[in-house]
CSV table of C-alpha atoms in Angstrom, one decimal:
chain,number,residue,atom,x,y,z
A,1,UNK,CA,-35.9,-59.7,35.2
A,2,UNK,CA,-33.5,-61.5,37.4
A,3,UNK,CA,-30.6,-59.4,36.2
A,4,UNK,CA,-32.0,-56.6,38.3
A,5,UNK,CA,-30.4,-58.0,41.4
A,6,UNK,CA,-27.0,-57.1,40.0
A,7,UNK,CA,-27.8,-53.4,40.2
A,8,UNK,CA,-26.3,-52.2,43.4
A,9,UNK,CA,-22.9,-50.7,43.7
A,10,UNK,CA,-20.3,-48.4,45.1
A,11,UNK,CA,-20.2,-44.6,45.1
A,12,UNK,CA,-18.8,-42.9,42.0
A,13,UNK,CA,-18.2,-39.2,41.6
A,14,UNK,CA,-21.0,-37.0,40.3
A,15,UNK,CA,-20.7,-35.8,36.7
A,16,UNK,CA,-19.5,-32.2,36.2
A,17,UNK,CA,-22.5,-31.3,34.1
A,18,UNK,CA,-25.1,-32.5,36.5
A,19,UNK,CA,-26.1,-28.9,37.1
A,20,UNK,CA,-28.1,-27.3,40.0
A,21,UNK,CA,-30.4,-30.3,40.4
A,22,UNK,CA,-27.4,-32.5,41.1
A,23,UNK,CA,-26.1,-30.1,43.7
A,24,UNK,CA,-29.4,-30.1,45.4
A,25,UNK,CA,-29.4,-33.9,45.5
A,26,UNK,CA,-26.0,-34.1,47.0
A,27,UNK,CA,-26.8,-31.6,49.8
A,28,UNK,CA,-30.3,-32.7,50.8
A,29,UNK,CA,-31.2,-35.7,52.9
A,30,UNK,CA,-33.8,-38.1,51.6
A,31,UNK,CA,-37.2,-36.8,52.7
A,32,UNK,CA,-40.0,-38.7,54.3
A,33,UNK,CA,-43.2,-39.0,52.2
A,34,UNK,CA,-44.7,-35.9,53.8
A,35,UNK,CA,-41.6,-33.8,53.5
A,36,UNK,CA,-42.1,-30.6,51.4
A,37,UNK,CA,-40.1,-30.1,48.2
A,38,UNK,CA,-36.4,-29.5,48.5
A,39,UNK,CA,-35.3,-26.0,47.3
A,40,UNK,CA,-32.6,-26.0,44.6
A,41,UNK,CA,-29.6,-23.8,45.4
A,42,UNK,CA,-29.2,-20.2,44.1
A,43,UNK,CA,-28.8,-20.1,40.4
A,44,UNK,CA,-31.1,-23.0,39.6
A,45,UNK,CA,-33.7,-20.6,38.2
A,46,UNK,CA,-31.5,-20.0,35.2
A,47,UNK,CA,-30.8,-23.6,34.5
A,48,UNK,CA,-32.5,-25.3,31.5
A,49,UNK,CA,-32.0,-28.8,32.9
A,50,UNK,CA,-35.0,-30.5,34.4
A,51,UNK,CA,-38.2,-31.2,32.6
A,52,UNK,CA,-38.3,-29.1,29.5
A,53,UNK,CA,-41.1,-29.3,26.9
A,54,UNK,CA,-40.8,-27.6,23.5
A,55,UNK,CA,-42.7,-29.8,21.1
A,56,UNK,CA,-45.9,-31.9,21.0
A,57,UNK,CA,-45.3,-35.2,22.9
A,58,UNK,CA,-44.6,-38.2,20.6
A,59,UNK,CA,-47.0,-41.0,20.1
A,60,UNK,CA,-45.9,-44.5,21.2
A,61,UNK,CA,-43.4,-46.0,18.8
A,62,UNK,CA,-44.4,-49.1,16.9
A,63,UNK,CA,-43.2,-52.3,18.6
A,64,UNK,CA,-41.5,-53.6,15.4
A,65,UNK,CA,-39.4,-50.6,14.5
A,66,UNK,CA,-36.0,-51.9,13.3
A,67,UNK,CA,-33.4,-49.5,12.0
A,68,UNK,CA,-31.7,-49.8,8.6
A,69,UNK,CA,-27.9,-50.0,8.9
A,70,UNK,CA,-27.4,-46.9,6.8
A,71,UNK,CA,-27.6,-44.6,9.9
A,72,UNK,CA,-27.6,-40.8,9.7
A,73,UNK,CA,-24.5,-39.4,11.4
A,74,UNK,CA,-24.9,-38.9,15.2
A,75,UNK,CA,-22.7,-38.5,18.2
A,76,UNK,CA,-23.2,-38.4,22.0
A,77,UNK,CA,-22.9,-34.7,22.8
A,78,UNK,CA,-25.2,-34.0,25.7
A,79,UNK,CA,-23.3,-36.3,28.1
A,80,UNK,CA,-20.9,-39.2,28.2
A,81,UNK,CA,-21.6,-42.8,27.3
A,82,UNK,CA,-19.6,-45.9,28.1
A,83,UNK,CA,-20.1,-49.6,27.3
A,84,UNK,CA,-19.2,-52.4,29.7
A,85,UNK,CA,-19.8,-56.2,29.4
A,86,UNK,CA,-20.1,-56.6,33.2
A,87,UNK,CA,-23.2,-55.9,35.2
A,88,UNK,CA,-21.3,-54.4,38.1
A,89,UNK,CA,-18.9,-51.4,37.8
A,90,UNK,CA,-16.4,-52.1,40.7
A,91,UNK,CA,-14.3,-54.6,38.7
A,92,UNK,CA,-11.1,-53.9,36.7
A,93,UNK,CA,-13.0,-52.7,33.7
A,94,UNK,CA,-14.9,-50.0,35.6
A,95,UNK,CA,-17.5,-48.4,33.4
A,96,UNK,CA,-16.0,-49.8,30.2
A,97,UNK,CA,-15.0,-48.1,27.0
A,98,UNK,CA,-16.3,-44.7,25.8
A,99,UNK,CA,-18.8,-44.5,23.0
A,100,UNK,CA,-19.0,-41.2,21.2
A,101,UNK,CA,-19.7,-41.9,17.6
A,102,UNK,CA,-23.1,-43.5,17.0
A,103,UNK,CA,-22.2,-44.7,13.5
A,104,UNK,CA,-23.2,-48.3,12.8
A,105,UNK,CA,-19.8,-49.9,13.0
A,106,UNK,CA,-18.7,-47.7,15.9
A,107,UNK,CA,-21.6,-49.2,17.9
A,108,UNK,CA,-20.8,-52.7,16.6
A,109,UNK,CA,-17.2,-52.4,17.7
A,110,UNK,CA,-18.2,-51.2,21.2
A,111,UNK,CA,-20.7,-54.1,21.7
A,112,UNK,CA,-18.8,-56.9,20.1
A,113,UNK,CA,-16.9,-57.9,23.3
A,114,UNK,CA,-20.3,-58.3,25.0
A,115,UNK,CA,-21.7,-60.8,22.5
A,116,UNK,CA,-20.1,-63.8,24.1
A,117,UNK,CA,-21.4,-63.2,27.6
A,118,UNK,CA,-24.7,-61.8,26.5
A,119,UNK,CA,-24.6,-58.9,28.9
A,120,UNK,CA,-24.1,-55.2,28.3
A,121,UNK,CA,-24.2,-52.2,30.6
A,122,UNK,CA,-24.6,-48.7,29.2
A,123,UNK,CA,-23.4,-46.0,31.6
A,124,UNK,CA,-24.8,-42.6,30.7
A,125,UNK,CA,-24.0,-39.3,32.5
A,126,UNK,CA,-25.6,-36.2,31.2
A,127,UNK,CA,-28.8,-34.5,29.9
A,128,UNK,CA,-31.7,-36.2,28.3
A,129,UNK,CA,-31.8,-34.9,24.7
A,130,UNK,CA,-32.1,-36.1,21.1
A,131,UNK,CA,-28.7,-37.7,21.0
A,132,UNK,CA,-29.5,-39.7,24.2
A,133,UNK,CA,-32.5,-41.1,22.4
A,134,UNK,CA,-30.3,-42.0,19.4
A,135,UNK,CA,-27.9,-43.7,21.8
A,136,UNK,CA,-30.6,-45.9,23.3
A,137,UNK,CA,-32.2,-46.8,20.0
A,138,UNK,CA,-28.9,-47.7,18.2
A,139,UNK,CA,-27.3,-49.6,21.1
A,140,UNK,CA,-30.6,-51.6,21.5
A,141,UNK,CA,-30.7,-52.3,17.7
A,142,UNK,CA,-27.2,-53.7,17.6
A,143,UNK,CA,-27.6,-55.6,20.8
A,144,UNK,CA,-30.7,-57.3,19.3
A,145,UNK,CA,-28.8,-58.2,16.2
A,146,UNK,CA,-25.9,-59.7,18.3
A,147,UNK,CA,-28.2,-61.6,20.7
A,148,UNK,CA,-27.2,-59.6,23.7
A,149,UNK,CA,-30.3,-60.0,25.8
A,150,UNK,CA,-29.3,-58.6,29.2
A,151,UNK,CA,-29.2,-54.8,28.9
A,152,UNK,CA,-28.6,-52.4,31.8
A,153,UNK,CA,-28.9,-48.6,31.5
A,154,UNK,CA,-26.7,-47.2,34.3
A,155,UNK,CA,-28.1,-43.7,34.5
A,156,UNK,CA,-27.0,-40.4,36.0
A,157,UNK,CA,-29.0,-37.4,34.8
A,158,UNK,CA,-30.4,-34.1,36.0
A,159,UNK,CA,-33.1,-34.2,33.4
A,160,UNK,CA,-33.7,-32.5,30.0
A,161,UNK,CA,-36.2,-32.7,27.2
A,162,UNK,CA,-39.5,-34.3,28.1
A,163,UNK,CA,-40.2,-35.3,24.5
A,164,UNK,CA,-36.8,-37.0,24.1
A,165,UNK,CA,-37.2,-38.8,27.4
A,166,UNK,CA,-40.5,-40.3,26.3
A,167,UNK,CA,-39.1,-41.3,22.9
A,168,UNK,CA,-36.2,-43.0,24.7
A,169,UNK,CA,-38.5,-44.5,27.2
A,170,UNK,CA,-40.7,-46.1,24.5
A,171,UNK,CA,-37.5,-47.5,22.9
A,172,UNK,CA,-36.4,-48.9,26.3
A,173,UNK,CA,-39.8,-50.4,26.9
A,174,UNK,CA,-39.7,-52.2,23.5
A,175,UNK,CA,-36.2,-53.6,23.9
A,176,UNK,CA,-36.1,-55.0,27.5
A,177,UNK,CA,-33.8,-52.9,29.7
A,178,UNK,CA,-33.1,-52.7,33.4
A,179,UNK,CA,-32.6,-49.1,34.5
A,180,UNK,CA,-30.3,-48.5,37.4
A,181,UNK,CA,-29.7,-45.3,39.4
A,182,UNK,CA,-26.7,-46.3,41.4
A,183,UNK,CA,-25.4,-44.9,44.7
A,184,UNK,CA,-24.1,-41.4,44.1
A,185,UNK,CA,-26.1,-41.0,40.9
A,186,UNK,CA,-29.3,-39.0,40.3
A,187,UNK,CA,-32.4,-39.2,38.2
A,188,UNK,CA,-34.3,-35.9,38.2
A,189,UNK,CA,-37.2,-34.4,36.3
A,190,UNK,CA,-37.4,-35.7,32.7
A,191,UNK,CA,-35.1,-38.5,33.6
A,192,UNK,CA,-37.9,-40.0,35.7
A,193,UNK,CA,-39.7,-40.8,32.4
A,194,UNK,CA,-36.7,-42.8,31.3
A,195,UNK,CA,-36.5,-44.6,34.6
A,196,UNK,CA,-40.2,-45.6,34.5
A,197,UNK,CA,-39.8,-47.4,31.1
A,198,UNK,CA,-37.4,-50.1,32.4
A,199,UNK,CA,-38.5,-53.7,32.8
A,200,UNK,CA,-36.8,-53.4,36.2
A,201,UNK,CA,-35.8,-50.3,38.1
A,202,UNK,CA,-33.1,-50.5,40.7
A,203,UNK,CA,-32.5,-47.3,42.7
A,204,UNK,CA,-29.7,-46.6,45.2
A,205,UNK,CA,-29.3,-42.9,44.2
A,206,UNK,CA,-31.7,-40.0,44.3
A,207,UNK,CA,-34.9,-39.5,42.2
A,208,UNK,CA,-36.7,-36.2,42.1
A,209,UNK,CA,-39.4,-34.3,40.2
A,210,UNK,CA,-40.7,-30.8,39.6
A,211,UNK,CA,-43.0,-29.0,37.2
A,212,UNK,CA,-42.5,-29.2,33.5
A,213,UNK,CA,-41.3,-26.0,31.9
A,214,UNK,CA,-43.1,-25.2,28.6
A,215,UNK,CA,-40.3,-23.4,26.7
A,216,UNK,CA,-42.3,-22.9,23.5
A,217,UNK,CA,-45.3,-21.4,25.3
A,218,UNK,CA,-47.0,-18.3,23.9
A,219,UNK,CA,-49.2,-17.9,27.0
A,220,UNK,CA,-49.7,-14.4,28.5
A,221,UNK,CA,-51.9,-15.5,31.4
A,222,UNK,CA,-51.9,-18.3,34.0
A,223,UNK,CA,-55.0,-19.7,32.5
A,224,UNK,CA,-53.5,-19.9,29.0
A,225,UNK,CA,-50.3,-21.5,30.4
A,226,UNK,CA,-52.3,-24.1,32.3
A,227,UNK,CA,-54.4,-24.9,29.2
A,228,UNK,CA,-51.1,-25.6,27.3
A,229,UNK,CA,-49.7,-27.7,30.2
A,230,UNK,CA,-53.0,-29.7,30.5
A,231,UNK,CA,-52.4,-31.1,27.0
A,232,UNK,CA,-48.8,-32.0,27.9
A,233,UNK,CA,-49.7,-33.7,31.2
A,234,UNK,CA,-52.5,-35.7,29.5
A,235,UNK,CA,-49.9,-37.2,27.2
A,236,UNK,CA,-47.5,-37.7,30.1
A,237,UNK,CA,-50.2,-39.6,32.0
A,238,UNK,CA,-50.8,-41.8,29.0
A,239,UNK,CA,-47.1,-42.6,28.9
A,240,UNK,CA,-46.9,-43.3,32.6
A,241,UNK,CA,-49.9,-45.7,32.4
A,242,UNK,CA,-48.5,-47.8,29.6
A,243,UNK,CA,-45.3,-48.2,31.6
A,244,UNK,CA,-46.9,-49.3,34.8
A,245,UNK,CA,-46.2,-46.0,36.7
A,246,UNK,CA,-48.8,-44.3,38.8
A,247,UNK,CA,-50.3,-41.2,37.1
A,248,UNK,CA,-50.0,-39.6,40.6
A,249,UNK,CA,-46.4,-38.8,39.5
A,250,UNK,CA,-47.7,-36.4,37.0
A,251,UNK,CA,-50.0,-34.8,39.5
A,252,UNK,CA,-47.1,-34.4,41.9
A,253,UNK,CA,-45.0,-32.7,39.3
A,254,UNK,CA,-47.7,-30.2,38.7
A,255,UNK,CA,-47.5,-29.0,42.3
A,256,UNK,CA,-43.7,-28.5,42.6
A,257,UNK,CA,-42.3,-25.2,41.1
A,258,UNK,CA,-39.6,-25.8,38.6
A,259,UNK,CA,-37.1,-23.8,40.8
A,260,UNK,CA,-37.5,-26.5,43.4
A,261,UNK,CA,-36.9,-30.2,43.5
A,262,UNK,CA,-39.1,-32.9,45.2
A,263,UNK,CA,-37.0,-35.9,46.2
A,264,UNK,CA,-39.0,-39.1,46.4
A,265,UNK,CA,-38.5,-41.4,49.3
A,266,UNK,CA,-38.0,-45.2,49.0
A,267,UNK,CA,-41.6,-45.8,50.0
A,268,UNK,CA,-42.9,-43.3,47.4
A,269,UNK,CA,-40.8,-44.8,44.6
A,270,UNK,CA,-42.4,-48.2,45.4
A,271,UNK,CA,-45.9,-46.8,45.8
A,272,UNK,CA,-45.6,-44.9,42.5
A,273,UNK,CA,-44.3,-48.0,40.6
A,274,UNK,CA,-40.9,-46.5,39.9
A,275,UNK,CA,-38.8,-49.0,41.9
A,276,UNK,CA,-38.5,-52.7,41.2
A,277,UNK,CA,-40.4,-54.7,38.6
A,278,UNK,CA,-42.4,-52.8,36.0
A,279,UNK,CA,-46.0,-53.9,36.7
A,280,UNK,CA,-47.1,-53.6,33.0
A,281,UNK,CA,-44.2,-55.7,31.8
A,282,UNK,CA,-44.6,-58.2,34.6
A,283,UNK,CA,-48.2,-58.9,33.5
A,284,UNK,CA,-47.1,-59.5,29.9
A,285,UNK,CA,-44.1,-61.7,31.0
A,286,UNK,CA,-46.3,-63.8,33.2
A,287,UNK,CA,-48.7,-64.5,30.4
A,288,UNK,CA,-45.9,-65.4,28.0
A,289,UNK,CA,-44.1,-67.5,30.6
A,290,UNK,CA,-47.2,-69.4,31.5
A,291,UNK,CA,-47.8,-70.3,27.9
A,292,UNK,CA,-44.1,-71.2,27.3
A,293,UNK,CA,-43.0,-72.8,30.6
A,294,UNK,CA,-46.2,-73.7,32.5
A,295,UNK,CA,-48.0,-72.5,35.6
A,296,UNK,CA,-45.7,-74.3,38.1
A,297,UNK,CA,-42.7,-72.4,36.6
A,298,UNK,CA,-44.4,-69.0,37.1
A,299,UNK,CA,-45.4,-69.8,40.7
A,300,UNK,CA,-41.8,-70.8,41.6
A,301,UNK,CA,-40.5,-67.8,39.8
A,302,UNK,CA,-42.9,-65.5,41.7
A,303,UNK,CA,-41.9,-67.1,45.0
A,304,UNK,CA,-38.2,-66.7,44.2
A,305,UNK,CA,-38.7,-63.0,43.5
A,306,UNK,CA,-40.6,-62.4,46.7
A,307,UNK,CA,-37.9,-64.2,48.7
A,308,UNK,CA,-35.1,-62.4,46.9
A,309,UNK,CA,-36.7,-59.0,47.8
A,310,UNK,CA,-37.2,-59.9,51.4
A,311,UNK,CA,-34.0,-61.9,52.1
A,312,UNK,CA,-31.3,-60.5,49.7
A,313,UNK,CA,-32.1,-56.8,49.3
A,314,UNK,CA,-31.5,-55.8,52.8
A,315,UNK,CA,-30.3,-52.1,53.2
A,316,UNK,CA,-26.6,-51.9,53.0
A,317,UNK,CA,-26.1,-55.2,51.1
A,318,UNK,CA,-23.3,-55.1,48.6
A,319,UNK,CA,-23.3,-56.5,45.1
A,320,UNK,CA,-21.5,-59.7,46.0
A,321,UNK,CA,-23.7,-60.5,49.0
A,322,UNK,CA,-26.9,-60.0,46.8
A,323,UNK,CA,-25.5,-62.3,44.1
A,324,UNK,CA,-24.5,-65.0,46.6
A,325,UNK,CA,-27.9,-64.8,48.3
A,326,UNK,CA,-29.8,-65.0,45.0
A,327,UNK,CA,-27.8,-68.0,43.7
A,328,UNK,CA,-28.4,-69.8,47.0
A,329,UNK,CA,-32.1,-69.1,46.7
A,330,UNK,CA,-32.2,-70.7,43.2
A,331,UNK,CA,-31.5,-74.1,44.7
A,332,UNK,CA,-34.5,-73.8,47.0
A,333,UNK,CA,-36.9,-73.0,44.2
A,334,UNK,CA,-35.4,-75.6,41.8
A,335,UNK,CA,-33.8,-73.2,39.3
A,336,UNK,CA,-32.4,-73.3,36.7
A,337,UNK,CA,-35.5,-75.1,35.3
A,338,UNK,CA,-34.8,-78.0,33.0
A,339,UNK,CA,-37.5,-76.9,30.5
A,340,UNK,CA,-36.9,-73.2,30.5
A,341,UNK,CA,-33.3,-72.6,31.7
A,342,UNK,CA,-33.0,-69.2,29.9
A,343,UNK,CA,-36.1,-67.9,31.6
A,344,UNK,CA,-35.0,-69.0,35.0
A,345,UNK,CA,-34.0,-66.3,37.6
A,346,UNK,CA,-30.3,-65.4,37.3
A,347,UNK,CA,-29.9,-67.2,34.0
A,348,UNK,CA,-27.1,-64.8,33.0
A,349,UNK,CA,-24.9,-66.5,35.6
A,350,UNK,CA,-25.4,-69.8,33.8
A,351,UNK,CA,-24.4,-68.3,30.5
A,352,UNK,CA,-21.3,-66.6,31.9
A,353,UNK,CA,-20.3,-69.8,33.6
A,354,UNK,CA,-20.5,-71.6,30.3
A,355,UNK,CA,-18.5,-68.9,28.6
A,356,UNK,CA,-15.8,-69.1,31.3
A,357,UNK,CA,-15.7,-72.9,31.1
A,358,UNK,CA,-15.4,-73.0,27.3
A,359,UNK,CA,-11.9,-73.1,25.8
A,360,UNK,CA,-10.9,-70.1,23.6
A,361,UNK,CA,-10.8,-71.4,20.1
A,362,UNK,CA,-9.9,-69.1,17.3
A,363,UNK,CA,-11.9,-71.1,14.8
A,364,UNK,CA,-15.0,-71.2,17.0
A,365,UNK,CA,-18.0,-70.4,14.8
A,366,UNK,CA,-20.7,-71.3,17.3
A,367,UNK,CA,-21.4,-67.7,18.3
A,368,UNK,CA,-23.3,-65.5,15.9
A,369,UNK,CA,-21.1,-63.2,13.8
A,370,UNK,CA,-21.3,-59.4,14.2
A,371,UNK,CA,-23.9,-57.9,11.9
A,372,UNK,CA,-22.8,-56.5,8.6
A,373,UNK,CA,-24.0,-53.2,7.1
A,374,UNK,CA,-27.1,-53.7,5.0
A,375,UNK,CA,-28.3,-56.8,6.8
A,376,UNK,CA,-31.5,-57.1,8.7
A,377,UNK,CA,-31.8,-57.5,12.5
């Protein structure tokens, strides 16, 4: 969870395919909680971005759902994906290397440089669709095989298919991601379901919702359409509940016409459980940490996180300032912990420091080798 503090950054340009919702986001100021929905610009009524439902919503995926290595052919076609081995994006590497083919060895090649430091950042700009779900599932699968435990989804999306967003969200929830909407980026409509699934959610950009569009509807009356949507929203609420997000988000979506966009304020994002630590995952982590590291560790970790939120996440703080503040706080709360160093806040800095201090040796076999086709995770 501590890797969440890394997620604050500089302003990038918006993607070309961000569509009308992205234009509305760029033009509208952030509303107060009582501000009415922001109207999308002319032309938004013909867009198929947003929150589109065409099929029955998927059931939760099994927790132990490893992929074979003989993967069906797939490519990233609904947006652009890039892989970086740095949590921040304002360094020399920027957003990293492009990832288009989702063949097994293509993903292995893209993630191999991240194996040593144990950190990857997946930057995605585009629509939420089936190929986005494939991207999340396959990158997470290879990251697990390689022991890359710190995973950041750097997201910029105007929305897309609700069913694919929920499938991707369940994969994210099962494989431990931080989801970041950085400054200048957006997360609208169906993208909010992806955002909600992260272990941590860090938001500097704009998040907005509106009503789900039922494209496969056969309804001829308002009553028939509402009956269809009632089933969709019931499954959506179940999804939100299991990810620690308030079901009020689904209720809010019902009230906002799909030709408009309701931007959520910072207070609303926190109130609805969309910003910061995922409450459902935090409960599970606390139970596991208490068993593994003891009650004192959990109490110090909680105190650290409260201090970090109040002292280090001041508005306008840049990435380096947040990092420096967090590292200084660690000393006050006696981290890294001798018994559980890997579970200590900001443990990724300890691993990166060890990597930088270690000499480069061509015959070094201490790191796990990249996975081979046909091998298990």
